[in-house]
Short mmCIF file of C-alpha atoms and ligand atoms in Angstrom, two decimals:
data_model
loop_
_atom_site.label_atom_id
_atom_site.label_comp_id
_atom_site.label_asym_id
_atom_site.label_seq_id
_atom_site.Cartn_x
_atom_site.Cartn_y
_atom_site.Cartn_z
CA MET T 1 39.98 17.79 29.79
CA LEU T 2 41.15 19.21 26.51
CA ALA T 3 41.00 15.71 25.07
CA LEU T 4 37.41 15.25 26.24
CA ARG T 5 36.39 18.60 24.84
CA THR T 6 37.86 17.90 21.42
CA ALA T 7 36.24 14.46 21.45
CA LEU T 8 32.85 16.15 21.98
CA THR T 9 33.47 18.61 19.15
CA ALA T 10 34.28 15.67 16.93
CA PHE T 11 30.81 14.27 17.66
CA ARG T 12 29.26 17.54 16.70
CA ARG T 13 31.31 17.78 13.53
CA ALA T 14 30.21 14.44 12.09
CA PRO T 15 27.02 13.40 13.85
CA LEU T 16 25.89 11.02 11.10
CA LEU T 17 29.16 9.10 10.95
CA SER T 18 29.31 9.04 14.73
CA VAL T 19 25.84 7.55 15.00
CA LEU T 20 26.73 5.09 12.26
CA SER T 21 29.85 3.93 14.04
CA ILE T 22 27.97 3.55 17.31
CA THR T 23 25.25 1.48 15.68
CA THR T 24 27.63 -0.80 13.82
CA ILE T 25 29.52 -1.44 17.03
CA ALA T 26 26.17 -2.12 18.67
CA PHE T 27 25.14 -4.54 15.91
CA SER T 28 28.42 -6.35 16.16
CA LEU T 29 28.05 -6.80 19.89
CA PHE T 30 24.35 -7.60 19.42
CA ALA T 31 25.28 -10.51 17.16
CA PHE T 32 27.82 -11.71 19.68
CA GLY T 33 25.34 -11.17 22.47
CA LEU T 34 22.33 -12.85 20.94
CA PHE T 35 24.17 -15.98 19.97
CA GLY T 36 26.11 -15.87 23.18
CA LEU T 37 22.81 -15.85 24.99
CA VAL T 38 21.58 -18.86 23.02
CA ALA T 39 24.81 -20.64 23.83
CA LEU T 40 24.51 -19.62 27.47
CA ASN T 41 20.99 -20.97 27.77
CA ILE T 42 21.83 -24.18 25.99
CA ARG T 43 24.76 -24.57 28.31
CA ASN T 44 22.50 -24.13 31.30
CA ALA T 45 20.13 -26.72 29.87
CA LEU T 46 23.00 -29.07 29.18
CA GLN T 47 24.26 -28.69 32.70
CA GLN T 48 20.91 -29.73 34.10
CA VAL T 49 20.76 -32.65 31.75
CA GLU T 50 24.33 -33.57 32.38
CA GLU T 51 23.71 -33.96 36.10
CA ARG T 52 21.74 -37.00 35.08
CA VAL T 53 24.13 -38.27 32.48
CA GLU T 54 24.85 -41.83 33.27
CA ILE T 55 25.90 -44.91 31.45
CA ARG T 56 23.92 -47.95 32.35
CA ALA T 57 25.65 -51.29 31.77
CA PHE T 58 23.27 -54.25 31.90
CA VAL T 59 24.81 -57.37 33.36
CA ALA T 60 24.26 -60.86 31.91
CA GLU T 61 22.09 -63.20 33.99
CA GLY T 62 23.90 -65.47 36.36
CA THR T 63 26.80 -63.13 37.08
CA THR T 64 27.66 -63.20 40.78
CA VAL T 65 27.10 -60.11 42.87
CA GLU T 66 30.76 -60.23 43.98
CA ARG T 67 31.91 -60.08 40.41
CA ILE T 68 29.59 -57.17 39.66
CA THR T 69 30.75 -55.22 42.72
CA ALA T 70 34.42 -55.84 41.95
CA THR T 71 33.93 -54.60 38.40
CA GLY T 72 32.02 -51.60 39.72
CA ASP T 73 35.04 -50.70 41.89
CA GLU T 74 37.30 -51.08 38.90
CA ILE T 75 35.17 -48.79 36.74
CA ALA T 76 35.00 -46.27 39.57
CA LYS T 77 38.73 -45.83 39.16
CA PHE T 78 38.45 -44.63 35.56
CA PRO T 79 39.61 -41.00 35.49
CA GLU T 80 36.34 -39.87 33.90
CA VAL T 81 34.09 -41.61 36.40
CA ALA T 82 32.64 -39.92 39.44
CA ARG T 83 30.64 -42.75 40.98
CA VAL T 84 29.34 -46.24 40.19
CA ASP T 85 26.06 -47.57 41.63
CA VAL T 86 25.50 -51.28 41.63
CA VAL T 87 21.85 -52.05 40.97
CA THR T 88 20.87 -55.65 41.73
CA GLN T 89 17.92 -57.37 40.09
CA GLU T 90 15.78 -56.73 43.17
CA GLN T 91 16.66 -53.06 43.24
CA ALA T 92 15.95 -52.75 39.55
CA LEU T 93 12.57 -54.27 40.12
CA ASP T 94 11.85 -51.93 43.04
CA ARG T 95 12.82 -48.95 41.01
CA ALA T 96 10.67 -50.03 38.11
CA ARG T 97 7.72 -50.61 40.41
CA LYS T 98 8.11 -47.19 41.94
CA GLU T 99 8.40 -45.46 38.59
CA LEU T 100 5.67 -47.41 36.88
CA GLY T 101 3.43 -48.21 39.84
CA GLU T 102 0.35 -49.16 37.83
CA PHE T 103 2.07 -51.91 35.96
CA LYS T 104 3.67 -53.57 38.95
CA ASP T 105 2.28 -56.95 38.02
CA VAL T 106 4.33 -56.99 34.90
CA PHE T 107 7.47 -57.02 36.95
CA GLU T 108 6.76 -60.05 39.07
CA SER T 109 9.39 -62.18 37.54
CA GLN T 110 13.11 -61.43 37.66
CA PHE T 111 13.42 -60.52 34.04
CA LEU T 112 14.91 -57.10 34.80
CA PRO T 113 18.68 -57.45 34.61
CA ALA T 114 21.08 -56.12 37.23
CA SER T 115 23.12 -53.11 36.12
CA LEU T 116 26.01 -50.82 36.87
CA ASP T 117 24.99 -47.14 36.81
CA VAL T 118 28.07 -45.09 35.97
CA HIS T 119 28.06 -41.34 36.71
CA LEU T 120 30.67 -39.25 34.99
CA LYS T 121 32.63 -36.36 36.42
CA GLN T 122 31.83 -32.86 35.30
CA GLY T 123 33.82 -31.95 32.21
CA PHE T 124 33.66 -35.55 30.94
CA ARG T 125 30.03 -35.49 29.93
CA ASP T 126 30.43 -34.55 26.29
CA PRO T 127 29.25 -37.08 23.71
CA ALA T 128 32.71 -38.22 22.68
CA THR T 129 33.90 -39.01 26.20
CA VAL T 130 30.63 -40.69 27.09
CA ARG T 131 31.01 -42.90 24.04
CA THR T 132 34.59 -43.96 24.79
CA VAL T 133 33.77 -44.77 28.40
CA ALA T 134 30.73 -46.74 27.24
CA ASP T 135 32.87 -48.66 24.76
CA ARG T 136 35.38 -49.50 27.46
CA ILE T 137 32.63 -50.82 29.73
CA ARG T 138 31.21 -52.84 26.87
CA GLY T 139 34.57 -54.65 26.86
CA TYR T 140 33.68 -56.67 30.02
CA ASP T 141 32.39 -60.03 28.82
CA PHE T 142 29.52 -60.26 31.32
CA VAL T 143 28.15 -56.90 30.17
CA ASP T 144 25.22 -57.53 27.89
CA ASP T 145 24.37 -54.04 26.74
CA VAL T 146 25.35 -50.44 27.42
CA ARG T 147 22.89 -47.56 27.18
CA PHE T 148 23.36 -43.83 27.32
CA GLY T 149 21.42 -40.81 26.04
CA GLU T 150 23.72 -40.37 23.10
CA GLU T 151 21.38 -38.92 20.50
CA TRP T 152 20.00 -35.86 22.13
CA ILE T 153 23.14 -34.94 24.04
CA THR T 154 24.88 -34.81 20.69
CA GLN T 155 22.05 -32.69 19.31
CA LEU T 156 22.26 -30.15 22.10
CA TYR T 157 26.00 -29.89 21.78
CA ARG T 158 25.71 -29.40 18.04
CA LEU T 159 23.12 -26.65 18.52
CA ARG T 160 25.41 -24.90 20.96
CA ASN T 161 28.32 -25.06 18.57
CA ILE T 162 26.26 -23.73 15.67
CA ALA T 163 25.05 -20.82 17.78
CA GLY T 164 28.61 -20.10 18.81
CA VAL T 165 30.02 -20.17 15.29
CA ALA T 166 27.16 -18.13 13.81
CA GLY T 167 27.52 -15.51 16.55
CA LEU T 168 31.24 -15.32 16.11
CA THR T 169 31.05 -14.97 12.32
CA LEU T 170 28.31 -12.34 12.29
CA GLY T 171 29.89 -10.50 15.18
CA LEU T 172 33.27 -10.38 13.51
CA ALA T 173 31.75 -9.19 10.24
CA PHE T 174 30.00 -6.32 12.00
CA ALA T 175 33.14 -5.59 14.00
CA ALA T 176 35.09 -5.24 10.76
CA VAL T 177 32.47 -2.85 9.35
CA ALA T 178 32.49 -0.88 12.60
CA ILE T 179 36.25 -0.53 12.51
CA ILE T 180 36.16 0.63 8.88
CA ILE T 181 33.52 3.25 9.65
CA ILE T 182 35.41 4.46 12.70
CA GLY T 183 38.46 4.74 10.47
CA ALA T 184 36.56 6.92 8.01
CA THR T 185 35.28 9.13 10.84
CA ILE T 186 38.78 9.58 12.19
CA ARG T 187 40.08 10.40 8.73
CA MET T 188 37.55 13.20 8.43
CA ALA T 189 38.31 14.48 11.89
CA VAL T 190 42.05 14.44 11.27
CA LEU T 191 41.62 16.33 8.00
CA ALA T 192 39.32 18.87 9.60
CA ARG T 193 41.90 19.45 12.31
CA SER T 194 45.02 19.24 10.18
CA ARG T 195 46.11 22.78 10.91
CA GLU T 196 45.58 22.35 14.62
CA ILE T 197 47.57 19.13 14.49
CA SER T 198 50.46 20.63 12.58
CA ILE T 199 50.62 23.52 15.05
CA MET T 200 50.61 21.07 17.95
CA ARG T 201 53.54 19.27 16.37
CA LEU T 202 55.37 22.53 15.80
CA VAL T 203 55.12 23.68 19.38
CA GLY T 204 56.17 20.31 20.76
CA ALA T 205 53.04 18.33 21.65
CA THR T 206 53.85 14.63 21.91
CA ASP T 207 52.34 12.07 19.53
CA GLY T 208 50.49 10.57 22.45
CA PHE T 209 48.88 13.90 23.29
CA ILE T 210 47.83 14.49 19.69
CA ARG T 211 46.40 11.00 19.42
CA ARG T 212 44.54 10.98 22.72
CA PRO T 213 41.34 12.83 21.75
CA PHE T 214 40.83 10.51 18.80
CA LEU T 215 41.28 7.46 20.98
CA ILE T 216 38.92 8.86 23.60
CA GLU T 217 36.38 9.58 20.89
CA GLY T 218 36.63 6.00 19.63
CA SER T 219 36.30 4.53 23.11
CA ILE T 220 33.27 6.67 23.96
CA LYS T 221 31.57 5.45 20.80
CA GLY T 222 32.48 1.90 21.72
CA VAL T 223 30.96 2.23 25.19
CA LEU T 224 27.77 3.75 23.78
CA GLY T 225 27.62 0.94 21.22
CA GLY T 226 28.07 -1.56 24.02
CA PHE T 227 25.13 -0.18 26.00
CA LEU T 228 22.96 -0.05 22.90
CA ALA T 229 23.82 -3.69 22.21
CA LEU T 230 22.85 -4.70 25.74
CA VAL T 231 19.47 -3.02 25.34
CA MET T 232 18.95 -4.62 21.94
CA THR T 233 19.92 -8.07 23.20
CA TYR T 234 17.65 -7.74 26.19
CA LEU T 235 14.68 -6.72 24.06
CA ALA T 236 15.34 -9.49 21.55
CA MET T 237 15.45 -12.01 24.35
CA ARG T 238 12.16 -10.73 25.73
CA VAL T 239 10.52 -11.13 22.33
CA LEU T 240 11.89 -14.66 21.96
CA GLU T 241 10.62 -15.55 25.40
CA GLN T 242 7.13 -14.47 24.46
CA TYR T 243 7.15 -16.66 21.39
CA LEU T 244 8.93 -19.69 22.77
CA HIS T 245 7.36 -19.69 26.22
CA PHE T 246 10.38 -20.65 28.15
CA GLU T 247 12.40 -18.92 30.75
CA THR T 248 15.81 -17.72 29.70
CA ALA T 249 18.79 -16.42 31.59
CA PHE T 250 20.24 -13.01 30.70
CA PHE T 251 23.91 -12.10 31.03
CA ASP T 252 24.92 -11.48 34.60
CA ARG T 253 26.47 -8.16 35.53
CA ARG T 254 29.98 -9.42 34.91
CA LEU T 255 29.27 -10.57 31.37
CA ALA T 256 27.34 -7.39 30.59
CA THR T 257 30.27 -5.26 31.78
CA LEU T 258 32.60 -7.41 29.74
CA GLY T 259 30.45 -6.68 26.67
CA VAL T 260 30.65 -2.92 27.20
CA ILE T 261 34.40 -3.14 27.76
CA PHE T 262 34.65 -5.14 24.58
CA GLY T 263 32.80 -2.35 22.77
CA ALA T 264 35.20 0.23 24.17
CA LEU T 265 38.13 -1.87 23.01
CA MET T 266 36.61 -2.12 19.55
CA GLY T 267 36.23 1.66 19.34
CA LEU T 268 39.71 2.16 20.70
CA MET T 269 41.23 -0.28 18.22
CA GLY T 270 39.36 1.16 15.29
CA SER T 271 40.63 4.63 16.07
CA ALA T 272 44.14 3.54 17.05
CA VAL T 273 44.62 1.75 13.74
CA SER T 274 43.52 4.66 11.60
CA VAL T 275 44.74 7.60 13.64
CA GLY T 276 48.35 6.52 13.29
CA ARG T 277 47.97 6.15 9.56
CA HIS T 278 46.21 9.47 8.99
CA LEU T 279 48.29 11.55 11.36
CA ARG T 280 51.39 10.66 9.41
CA ARG T 281 49.93 12.42 6.36
CA VAL T 282 49.20 15.72 8.06
CA MET Q 1 74.38 25.43 19.92
CA ILE Q 2 73.32 24.77 16.32
CA ARG Q 3 75.62 22.92 14.01
CA PHE Q 4 75.29 21.58 10.47
CA ASN Q 5 78.00 19.10 9.59
CA ASN Q 6 78.34 18.23 5.88
CA VAL Q 7 74.59 18.02 5.55
CA THR Q 8 73.14 16.71 2.29
CA LYS Q 9 69.40 16.41 1.85
CA SER Q 10 67.61 14.69 -1.03
CA TYR Q 11 63.85 14.46 -0.79
CA PRO Q 12 62.55 10.97 -1.47
CA ARG Q 13 60.41 11.96 -4.43
CA ALA Q 14 62.94 14.31 -6.06
CA ALA Q 15 64.56 13.40 -9.39
CA ALA Q 16 67.66 11.24 -9.07
CA GLY Q 17 70.82 13.21 -8.30
CA GLN Q 18 68.83 16.29 -7.29
CA SER Q 19 69.66 17.39 -3.76
CA ALA Q 20 67.86 20.19 -1.97
CA LEU Q 21 71.07 20.68 0.02
CA SER Q 22 74.59 19.43 -0.64
CA ASN Q 23 77.42 19.41 1.88
CA VAL Q 24 76.21 22.30 3.96
CA SER Q 25 78.21 23.11 7.09
CA PHE Q 26 77.86 26.03 9.50
CA ARG Q 27 77.55 26.82 13.20
CA ILE Q 28 75.36 29.29 14.98
CA ALA Q 29 76.34 30.58 18.38
CA LYS Q 30 74.10 31.37 21.32
CA GLY Q 31 72.14 34.58 20.84
CA GLU Q 32 73.30 35.11 17.25
CA PHE Q 33 71.13 36.73 14.55
CA VAL Q 34 71.42 35.05 11.14
CA PHE Q 35 69.74 35.78 7.83
CA LEU Q 36 69.30 32.95 5.37
CA THR Q 37 68.97 34.21 1.81
CA GLY Q 38 69.03 32.94 -1.73
CA PRO Q 39 66.72 32.50 -4.70
CA SER Q 40 63.55 30.45 -4.57
CA GLY Q 41 64.30 26.74 -4.33
CA ALA Q 42 67.80 27.36 -2.98
CA GLY Q 43 67.11 25.32 0.14
CA LYS Q 44 66.31 27.89 2.83
CA SER Q 45 63.17 26.22 4.11
CA THR Q 46 64.95 22.87 3.94
CA ILE Q 47 67.64 24.12 6.31
CA LEU Q 48 65.01 25.35 8.75
CA LYS Q 49 63.07 22.06 8.58
CA LEU Q 50 66.27 20.18 9.33
CA LEU Q 51 66.85 22.52 12.22
CA TYR Q 52 63.52 21.76 13.89
CA MET Q 53 63.92 18.11 12.90
CA ASP Q 54 60.90 17.98 10.64
CA GLU Q 55 63.25 16.43 8.10
CA ARG Q 56 66.37 14.34 8.63
CA PRO Q 57 69.54 14.77 6.57
CA THR Q 58 70.28 12.18 3.89
CA SER Q 59 73.89 12.33 5.05
CA GLY Q 60 75.77 14.46 7.53
CA GLU Q 61 74.56 15.55 10.93
CA VAL Q 62 72.46 18.33 12.39
CA ARG Q 63 73.03 19.13 16.06
CA VAL Q 64 70.67 21.39 17.95
CA SER Q 65 71.02 22.06 21.65
CA GLY Q 66 72.65 18.73 22.39
CA TYR Q 67 70.33 16.66 20.20
CA SER Q 68 71.77 14.95 17.13
CA SER Q 69 69.76 14.20 14.00
CA LEU Q 70 71.54 10.83 13.93
CA GLU Q 71 69.98 9.51 17.08
CA ILE Q 72 67.08 11.73 18.19
CA LYS Q 73 63.84 9.91 19.08
CA ARG Q 74 60.36 11.14 18.18
CA ARG Q 75 59.66 11.97 21.80
CA ASP Q 76 62.79 14.06 21.98
CA VAL Q 77 61.80 15.94 18.82
CA ALA Q 78 58.72 17.11 20.74
CA LYS Q 79 60.90 18.04 23.70
CA LEU Q 80 63.32 19.96 21.48
CA ARG Q 81 60.53 21.91 19.81
CA ARG Q 82 59.30 23.16 23.16
CA ARG Q 83 62.55 25.08 23.27
CA LEU Q 84 62.26 26.46 19.73
CA GLY Q 85 60.02 29.22 18.43
CA ILE Q 86 58.83 28.72 14.87
CA VAL Q 87 57.08 31.25 12.62
CA PHE Q 88 55.95 30.97 8.99
CA GLN Q 89 55.02 33.26 6.16
CA ASP Q 90 51.35 32.25 6.41
CA PHE Q 91 51.04 32.82 10.20
CA GLN Q 92 49.37 29.42 10.85
CA LEU Q 93 46.80 30.76 13.29
CA LEU Q 94 43.58 29.00 14.26
CA GLU Q 95 40.75 31.12 12.82
CA ASP Q 96 38.20 30.08 15.44
CA ARG Q 97 40.30 31.27 18.39
CA THR Q 98 41.15 34.69 19.69
CA ALA Q 99 44.72 35.98 19.71
CA GLU Q 100 45.21 35.02 23.33
CA ALA Q 101 43.63 31.61 22.78
CA ASN Q 102 45.99 31.01 19.87
CA VAL Q 103 48.97 31.84 22.06
CA GLY Q 104 47.62 29.84 24.99
CA PHE Q 105 47.05 26.85 22.72
CA ALA Q 106 50.81 26.36 22.40
CA LEU Q 107 51.07 26.05 26.18
CA GLU Q 108 47.95 23.92 26.61
CA VAL Q 109 49.11 21.19 24.26
CA ILE Q 110 52.44 20.72 25.98
CA GLY Q 111 50.80 20.28 29.36
CA THR Q 112 51.46 23.64 30.98
CA PRO Q 113 49.36 23.96 34.16
CA ALA Q 114 46.25 26.00 33.32
CA ALA Q 115 46.93 28.43 36.16
CA ASN Q 116 50.21 29.54 34.61
CA ILE Q 117 48.87 30.11 31.12
CA PRO Q 118 47.13 33.54 31.33
CA ASN Q 119 50.20 35.28 32.75
CA LYS Q 120 52.57 33.86 30.18
CA VAL Q 121 50.14 34.69 27.35
CA ALA Q 122 49.74 38.27 28.54
CA ARG Q 123 53.51 38.70 28.78
CA ALA Q 124 54.07 37.33 25.25
CA LEU Q 125 51.34 39.52 23.75
CA THR Q 126 52.81 42.56 25.47
CA GLN Q 127 56.25 41.67 24.14
CA VAL Q 128 54.95 41.76 20.54
CA GLY Q 129 52.94 44.93 21.20
CA LEU Q 130 49.48 43.37 20.90
CA ALA Q 131 48.25 43.48 24.49
CA SER Q 132 45.26 45.59 23.45
CA LYS Q 133 44.10 43.08 20.83
CA ALA Q 134 44.19 39.97 22.99
CA THR Q 135 40.53 39.11 22.42
CA ALA Q 136 40.46 39.77 18.67
CA PHE Q 137 40.03 36.92 16.21
CA PRO Q 138 42.63 36.55 13.43
CA LYS Q 139 40.28 37.86 10.75
CA GLU Q 140 39.83 41.02 12.77
CA LEU Q 141 43.58 41.67 12.65
CA SER Q 142 45.86 43.05 9.92
CA GLY Q 143 48.51 40.81 8.38
CA GLY Q 144 51.22 42.41 10.49
CA GLU Q 145 49.16 41.96 13.63
CA GLN Q 146 48.43 38.33 12.79
CA GLN Q 147 52.14 37.74 12.36
CA ARG Q 148 52.71 39.32 15.77
CA VAL Q 149 50.27 36.83 17.28
CA ALA Q 150 52.30 34.08 15.62
CA PHE Q 151 55.46 35.56 17.14
CA ALA Q 152 53.81 35.73 20.55
CA ARG Q 153 52.92 32.04 20.22
CA ALA Q 154 56.51 31.25 19.24
CA LEU Q 155 57.91 33.23 22.16
CA VAL Q 156 55.51 32.24 24.89
CA ASN Q 157 57.61 29.27 25.98
CA ASP Q 158 60.91 31.23 26.13
CA PRO Q 159 62.73 29.58 23.21
CA PHE Q 160 66.50 29.81 22.87
CA VAL Q 161 66.20 30.29 19.13
CA LEU Q 162 63.47 31.78 16.97
CA ILE Q 163 63.16 30.19 13.54
CA ALA Q 164 61.33 32.37 11.04
CA ASP Q 165 60.67 31.23 7.46
CA GLU Q 166 59.99 34.39 5.44
CA PRO Q 167 57.96 35.97 8.22
CA THR Q 168 57.52 39.17 6.22
CA GLY Q 169 56.74 37.48 2.91
CA ASN Q 170 53.07 38.42 3.04
CA LEU Q 171 53.50 41.89 4.51
CA ASP Q 172 53.90 45.37 3.05
CA GLU Q 173 57.00 47.44 3.68
CA ARG Q 174 55.76 49.20 6.77
CA ALA Q 175 54.59 46.01 8.45
CA THR Q 176 57.86 44.37 7.42
CA ARG Q 177 59.86 47.04 9.19
CA GLY Q 178 57.70 46.65 12.26
CA ILE Q 179 58.21 42.89 12.35
CA PHE Q 180 61.94 43.30 11.78
CA GLN Q 181 62.12 45.77 14.63
CA LEU Q 182 60.37 43.20 16.80
CA LEU Q 183 62.91 40.57 15.75
CA ARG Q 184 65.77 42.85 16.77
CA GLU Q 185 64.18 43.34 20.18
CA ILE Q 186 63.69 39.61 20.58
CA ASN Q 187 67.33 39.07 19.68
CA ALA Q 188 68.46 41.85 22.01
CA SER Q 189 66.80 40.01 24.88
CA GLY Q 190 69.12 37.05 24.25
CA THR Q 191 67.15 34.80 21.89
CA ALA Q 192 69.02 33.66 18.79
CA VAL Q 193 67.17 34.34 15.52
CA MET Q 194 67.40 32.46 12.25
CA MET Q 195 65.36 34.11 9.56
CA ALA Q 196 64.94 33.05 5.94
CA THR Q 197 64.11 35.91 3.61
CA HIS Q 198 64.06 37.11 0.03
CA ASP Q 199 64.33 40.70 1.13
CA LEU Q 200 67.89 41.66 0.21
CA GLN Q 201 67.27 45.28 1.02
CA LEU Q 202 66.43 44.30 4.56
CA VAL Q 203 69.54 42.12 4.80
CA ARG Q 204 71.83 44.86 3.50
CA SER Q 205 70.40 47.46 5.84
CA THR Q 206 71.94 45.63 8.81
CA ASP Q 207 75.25 44.08 9.67
CA TYR Q 208 73.81 40.82 10.97
CA ARG Q 209 75.37 37.60 9.74
CA CYS Q 210 74.03 36.40 6.40
CA ILE Q 211 74.25 32.94 4.88
CA GLU Q 212 73.45 32.89 1.19
CA LEU Q 213 72.36 29.72 -0.57
CA ASN Q 214 72.12 28.76 -4.20
CA HIS Q 215 71.15 25.35 -5.59
CA GLY Q 216 71.51 23.83 -2.17
CA GLU Q 217 75.01 25.07 -1.50
CA ILE Q 218 76.30 27.86 0.69
CA VAL Q 219 77.72 30.45 -1.69
CA PHE Q 220 78.40 33.12 0.90
CA ASP Q 221 78.59 33.34 4.67
CA SER Q 222 79.43 36.75 6.08
CA ALA Q 223 81.00 35.07 9.09
CA ASP Q 224 83.63 33.65 6.72
CA ALA Q 225 83.97 36.82 4.65
CA PRO Q 226 87.34 37.99 5.94
CA LYS Q 227 88.81 34.53 5.35
CA ILE Q 228 87.51 34.45 1.76
CA GLU Q 229 89.11 37.82 1.08
CA VAL Q 230 92.42 36.50 2.33
CA GLU Q 231 92.17 33.42 0.12
CA ALA Q 232 91.24 35.58 -2.88
CA ASP Q 233 94.49 37.50 -2.56
N1 ATP A 301 58.72 17.91 0.54
C1 ATP A 301 59.50 18.02 -0.57
N2 ATP A 301 59.55 16.99 -1.43
C2 ATP A 301 60.33 17.05 -2.53
N3 ATP A 301 61.07 18.11 -2.85
C3 ATP A 301 61.07 19.19 -2.03
C4 ATP A 301 60.27 19.19 -0.84
N4 ATP A 301 60.45 20.36 -0.21
C5 ATP A 301 61.32 21.07 -0.98
N5 ATP A 301 61.68 20.38 -2.07
C6 ATP A 301 62.65 20.81 -3.08
O1 ATP A 301 63.87 21.14 -2.44
C7 ATP A 301 64.42 22.31 -3.01
C8 ATP A 301 64.63 23.37 -1.95
O2 ATP A 301 63.36 23.75 -1.44
P1 ATP A 301 63.18 24.82 -0.28
O3 ATP A 301 61.75 24.84 0.09
O4 ATP A 301 64.16 24.53 0.78
O5 ATP A 301 63.57 26.17 -1.01
P2 ATP A 301 63.48 27.65 -0.47
O6 ATP A 301 64.85 28.20 -0.55
O7 ATP A 301 62.81 27.70 0.84
O8 ATP A 301 62.56 28.31 -1.57
P3 ATP A 301 61.49 29.50 -1.39
O9 ATP A 301 62.29 30.76 -1.29
O10 ATP A 301 60.70 29.47 -2.65
O11 ATP A 301 60.70 29.20 -0.18
C9 ATP A 301 63.47 22.75 -4.11
O12 ATP A 301 64.00 22.29 -5.33
C10 ATP A 301 62.18 22.06 -3.79
O13 ATP A 301 61.49 21.74 -4.98
MG1 MG A 302 60.92 28.38 1.55
#
């Protein structure tokens, strides 16, 4: 109670610095949030795409169906592989006819090769793994050619990584600024209350008790910053949606709560670091 | 109860070889009244700071109520201070709080249940003769009255020893006598008193024990006086 009351007085004492610390915390989390959101949406997109990730190995003409099936079983035992579909020449033709109905005449002859369609397990669909599996399949001598959507999977992954790194860097920079500003606020508050603090010490208040209001103050600012960041991220996402015309996912409740908790931790850390240092000088 | 054992204190930033205290030893018994005198810079405040463990000796040991300066933890320093009453020359009151709020503050910050605070505060203010000024702010009180508020704050938690560093330093003669009278009453009720003062007249007017310091050494302790006379023979 006393701690909460003194925390509120601290707000009143330095409103400008308080607002400043809240906004820098918010900007830090906003940077994390915005880029996190980009990463989240790319991940969702990737997941949809990945469902369809497959490696198609075209088989040389004249290979027996038995041989193809046996090899398919062998490939199915690779640790990365979820399932292998054997597609005979007839099936390939059927599929082509269905997909490209108008041109069915083109496919009269048996020039479409048989293939093995390899589906990978979840978690093994990143470009590097896809490539090694493809290389291994290419090793069978009756395999003519191996195809997979290498290019654009790589692109999407790269985009996700860039968003992640940019968010992390910007977010950390703002976090550092926030912690510095919180430190300055605490310094002022400690100085303004130096007599109170020295009396507390004299009459036997514990360090923890003396520190508590400053920590509470920092955490409250962190929580407020967290909420502000959520609002800012949400609005930014709305604006982006309008311009880019595609539907995006926002953080679910768990991630949003995590963000606010993260803000509280930032405020708490900022004050914990500086309160110890400044209290020692009173 | 209080024991200084060969205590030497050199402050970190003092010139080399300069000690604020050198080889100081004495004991104070339960309920005793002791004056600490000596010229400015003799080390009076240093002894009191060592006593409430604001400073630690450079060598030697300070023992207070079972705690030793050699091994006391920060947490225990807080615990110890709850059993000490400390008063300074400059009162150290909070200007934005009334007399009773200043006294109550000392209980609040050590976690005393709120329900018990008003009674204890009223009792302490009565003890120092300020019951009628409970709701006055420090700037509405005379120096002597402000010092009484400080005494009430020091007494409110029933300390076993009252530590006063020149409590009358800022007061005129009349207020000084009043405060001294209060100290005698506090002592009569069983609380030990350790008071640093420049006021030799005050010291001589009583037969309380007196420890005199000079350049960080004890030059006279009235508790040892008979022994010194014997040795001088
Ligand atoms: N924090 C400190 N850092 C360095 N030196 C100090 C510190 N406090 C006191 N001293 C030195 O220690 C010596 C004793 O100081 P102390 O305050 O104990 O004297 P005192 O007897 O209380 O004097 P006064 O009567 O003026 O209050 C002095 O020489 C003083 O300069
Ligand atoms: Mg002094």
